[in-house]
XYZ file of C-alpha atoms in Angstrom:
286
model
C 197.289 145.379 82.270
C 193.689 146.360 82.933
C 192.105 149.001 80.828
C 189.953 151.591 82.617
C 186.201 151.004 82.202
C 185.162 154.200 80.569
C 188.241 154.134 78.301
C 187.323 150.705 76.896
C 184.030 151.701 75.720
C 184.074 154.215 76.440
C 176.171 166.000 71.812
C 174.044 168.585 71.245
C 172.074 167.213 68.283
C 171.286 170.225 66.196
C 167.672 171.086 66.911
C 165.448 173.241 64.752
C 161.843 174.254 65.120
C 159.262 172.360 62.998
C 158.621 175.469 60.924
C 162.304 175.992 60.207
C 162.761 172.311 59.360
C 160.129 172.490 56.605
C 162.085 175.265 54.914
C 165.539 173.724 55.268
C 165.648 171.930 51.911
C 168.880 170.116 50.971
C 171.230 172.507 49.217
C 168.957 175.509 49.705
C 170.412 178.754 51.017
C 168.096 181.376 52.422
C 168.873 184.814 50.987
C 169.978 187.548 53.349
C 167.589 190.479 53.723
C 168.583 193.447 51.619
C 171.161 195.635 53.293
C 172.496 192.918 55.645
C 175.967 191.384 55.733
C 176.434 187.639 56.105
C 178.554 186.597 59.071
C 181.263 184.076 58.288
C 182.017 181.648 61.124
C 185.656 181.446 62.139
C 187.060 178.017 61.190
C 189.162 177.996 64.363
C 186.268 178.460 66.747
C 185.525 175.248 68.672
C 181.996 173.918 68.821
C 180.367 174.486 72.196
C 179.748 171.273 74.166
C 176.310 170.464 75.468
C 175.449 171.133 79.084
C 177.922 168.983 80.971
C 176.567 165.612 82.017
C 176.540 165.617 85.822
C 178.411 162.449 86.853
C 176.456 160.379 89.386
C 177.615 160.122 92.978
C 178.041 157.033 95.104
C 174.535 157.536 96.527
C 172.999 156.240 93.279
C 174.255 152.713 94.048
C 174.393 152.751 97.857
C 171.871 150.373 99.399
C 170.765 148.900 96.076
C 171.120 145.280 95.112
C 172.948 145.131 91.783
C 173.080 142.069 89.527
C 175.694 141.278 86.901
C 174.048 141.936 83.539
C 170.825 142.417 85.492
C 170.563 138.679 85.971
C 172.909 136.968 88.437
C 175.291 137.450 91.327
C 174.843 140.115 93.981
C 176.733 143.346 94.636
C 175.523 145.693 97.361
C 177.201 148.876 98.621
C 176.868 151.225 101.549
C 178.749 154.406 102.350
C 178.973 158.160 102.120
C 178.455 160.270 98.967
C 182.169 160.097 98.059
C 183.060 156.713 99.592
C 181.770 153.171 99.282
C 182.033 149.807 100.991
C 180.954 146.446 99.604
C 178.476 144.814 101.999
C 177.642 141.802 99.866
C 179.427 140.334 96.852
C 178.660 137.015 95.198
C 179.309 135.743 91.685
C 178.116 132.877 89.531
C 180.928 131.057 87.756
C 182.024 127.624 86.661
C 183.409 124.693 88.610
C 187.163 124.450 88.047
C 187.198 120.657 88.060
C 184.158 120.437 85.762
C 183.573 123.493 83.552
C 180.155 122.189 82.503
C 178.800 122.896 85.977
C 177.986 126.264 87.522
C 179.076 127.387 90.955
C 178.309 130.329 93.195
C 180.972 131.996 95.312
C 180.402 134.341 98.260
C 183.400 136.670 98.010
C 184.783 137.635 101.414
C 182.544 135.172 103.188
C 179.858 137.806 103.588
C 182.142 140.215 105.488
C 182.275 143.895 104.390
C 184.973 144.740 101.840
C 186.591 148.179 101.852
C 187.173 149.878 98.502
C 189.599 152.665 97.624
C 188.645 155.822 95.727
C 190.692 156.494 92.579
C 189.093 159.854 91.811
C 187.458 160.605 88.444
C 190.152 159.803 85.839
C 187.566 159.403 83.068
C 184.841 161.676 84.386
C 183.166 159.076 86.624
C 183.871 158.032 90.199
C 186.270 155.080 90.141
C 186.990 152.667 92.970
C 189.239 149.653 93.395
C 188.511 146.573 95.490
C 191.732 144.951 96.691
C 190.427 141.424 97.087
C 193.346 138.921 97.160
C 191.711 136.364 94.864
C 189.803 138.892 92.781
C 191.116 142.482 92.640
C 189.129 144.708 90.288
C 188.169 148.314 89.567
C 184.782 149.762 88.719
C 183.212 153.056 87.653
C 180.006 154.375 89.225
C 177.176 155.077 86.800
C 173.598 156.122 87.587
C 172.233 153.150 89.532
C 174.928 150.802 88.238
C 178.669 150.079 88.269
C 180.843 149.052 85.341
C 183.767 146.664 85.806
C 186.270 146.352 82.924
C 187.247 143.078 81.249
C 189.649 141.007 83.336
C 192.745 139.356 81.886
C 191.759 136.151 83.661
C 188.949 134.836 85.823
C 189.077 135.121 89.609
C 190.044 131.703 90.963
C 188.845 130.435 94.347
C 190.680 127.137 94.717
C 189.182 126.191 98.066
C 185.683 126.480 96.610
C 186.677 124.833 93.288
C 185.102 127.839 91.554
C 186.182 130.560 89.129
C 184.220 133.639 88.062
C 184.657 137.160 86.683
C 183.152 140.458 87.889
C 183.470 142.048 84.424
C 180.415 143.751 82.978
C 177.612 146.055 84.043
C 176.134 145.488 87.485
C 172.673 147.005 87.611
C 168.996 146.444 88.447
C 167.125 143.333 87.419
C 166.565 143.427 83.669
C 163.051 142.054 84.049
C 162.087 144.832 86.488
C 163.449 147.556 84.175
C 160.858 146.880 81.478
C 158.328 149.042 83.324
C 160.662 152.071 83.162
C 161.501 151.861 79.457
C 160.144 155.345 78.623
C 162.260 157.316 81.134
C 165.311 155.294 80.093
C 164.615 156.108 76.441
C 164.519 159.818 77.301
C 167.765 159.564 79.272
C 169.439 157.840 76.348
C 168.431 160.624 73.943
C 170.027 163.179 76.274
C 173.157 161.046 76.634
C 173.524 160.612 72.869
C 173.184 164.374 72.380
C 175.780 165.157 75.059
C 178.181 162.561 73.681
C 177.941 163.919 70.127
C 178.434 167.525 71.226
C 181.408 166.665 73.428
C 183.006 164.652 70.640
C 182.669 167.589 68.226
C 184.038 170.019 70.804
C 187.045 167.805 71.540
C 187.725 167.214 67.849
C 187.626 170.972 67.201
C 190.254 171.568 69.884
C 192.708 168.947 68.638
C 195.369 170.632 66.515
C 197.240 167.366 65.884
C 195.322 165.647 63.082
C 196.825 162.268 63.985
C 195.208 162.522 67.410
C 191.987 163.728 65.808
C 191.976 160.693 63.497
C 192.586 158.387 66.477
C 189.664 160.019 68.282
C 187.430 159.538 65.232
C 188.314 155.838 65.026
C 187.742 155.410 68.757
C 184.354 157.123 68.493
C 183.400 154.972 65.509
C 184.180 151.831 67.529
C 182.060 152.905 70.469
C 178.776 151.518 69.119
C 180.221 148.044 68.565
C 181.997 148.112 71.949
C 178.742 149.084 73.610
C 176.940 146.254 71.834
C 179.580 143.752 73.024
C 179.049 144.784 76.647
C 175.263 145.093 76.546
C 174.211 142.084 74.510
C 174.170 139.921 77.641
C 172.194 142.347 79.808
C 168.847 140.816 80.714
C 165.956 142.099 78.525
C 168.197 144.840 77.087
C 166.169 145.068 73.873
C 163.102 146.011 75.931
C 164.648 148.836 78.006
C 168.196 149.698 76.721
C 169.382 150.418 80.282
C 172.895 149.168 79.582
C 173.271 151.126 76.340
C 172.032 154.282 78.074
C 174.486 154.024 80.959
C 177.435 153.286 78.669
C 176.540 156.259 76.481
C 176.476 158.477 79.576
C 179.893 157.079 80.506
C 181.237 157.920 77.042
C 179.907 161.483 77.286
C 181.615 161.869 80.670
C 184.856 160.442 79.259
C 184.913 162.933 76.382
C 184.113 165.812 78.740
C 187.023 164.747 80.968
C 189.375 164.836 77.960
C 188.147 168.366 77.120
C 188.700 169.525 80.701
C 192.281 168.221 80.596
C 193.164 170.462 77.687
C 194.456 173.998 78.282
C 191.844 176.676 77.905
C 191.695 178.117 74.438
C 193.383 181.429 74.000
C 190.743 184.039 73.394
C 191.065 186.035 70.239
C 192.955 189.147 71.105
C 191.485 192.386 69.995
C 193.973 194.808 68.461
C 195.694 196.980 71.024
C 194.441 200.546 70.973
C 196.678 202.940 69.128
C 198.769 205.086 71.350
C 198.709 208.662 70.129
C 202.042 210.390 70.179
C 201.947 213.555 72.276
C 201.987 216.674 70.175
C 205.318 218.513 70.371
C 205.221 221.662 72.414
C 205.648 224.832 70.320
C 209.174 226.276 70.435
C 209.161 229.804 71.888
C 210.165 232.508 69.412
C 213.176 234.394 70.792
C 212.167 237.555 68.860
C 208.990 237.776 70.865
């Protein structure tokens, strides 16, 4: 059974001004001005998530040539903002009869391949390609698509070739080195959004077992991200893969928050209803 991409991997970092940071010594507590009352934060109040990460649309990958791990194969889409079609799809794999040799397979013989929209189950647009020899799903990221691990390689007997679409399909890793600074900035924003959304989701979970599971899942994210991104071309020079997977994680956590029922607002005490004053009884002697 395939696991959804963003699930497999699948903040606002507290910011202070430089002046305030110099005064915030460990363990120090600033005294309240005389005559003021310290406000105590309610322990039940959930942390506010960062500004929601706007999930990318299909237009961010339409018309672009994407490479698996920024290095090989070809995956090119066309389509409308909410729909895609594969125009070109090729993979590099290994020869079935001799695994020491590489092979290249043109999936679909160069003919367009229709894909089906699966909505946004984990916060990102998800599509499925129903290719007889190689069915797979993928999530749309900003300028890339992420395909989950496959249980087995796609086998093309007639071509004596087997290959897998699993991994991040994105721009050439070598070409991304010139855009390292903007990617670094995008990653900082993604890390902040992810952290804030994790804290907000954790604060809403009343079942501590589920909260512990979430904590373990979050702790594994860094190693999962490393497993996916270690093969991306020149990743250490631009961190494109790590940035996109962090954005996917932030979107996943936001989707889990949106699934939960809205928190019940604290009810203010109902105003007291004053009993009507009894009417004076007329005095019969008057």
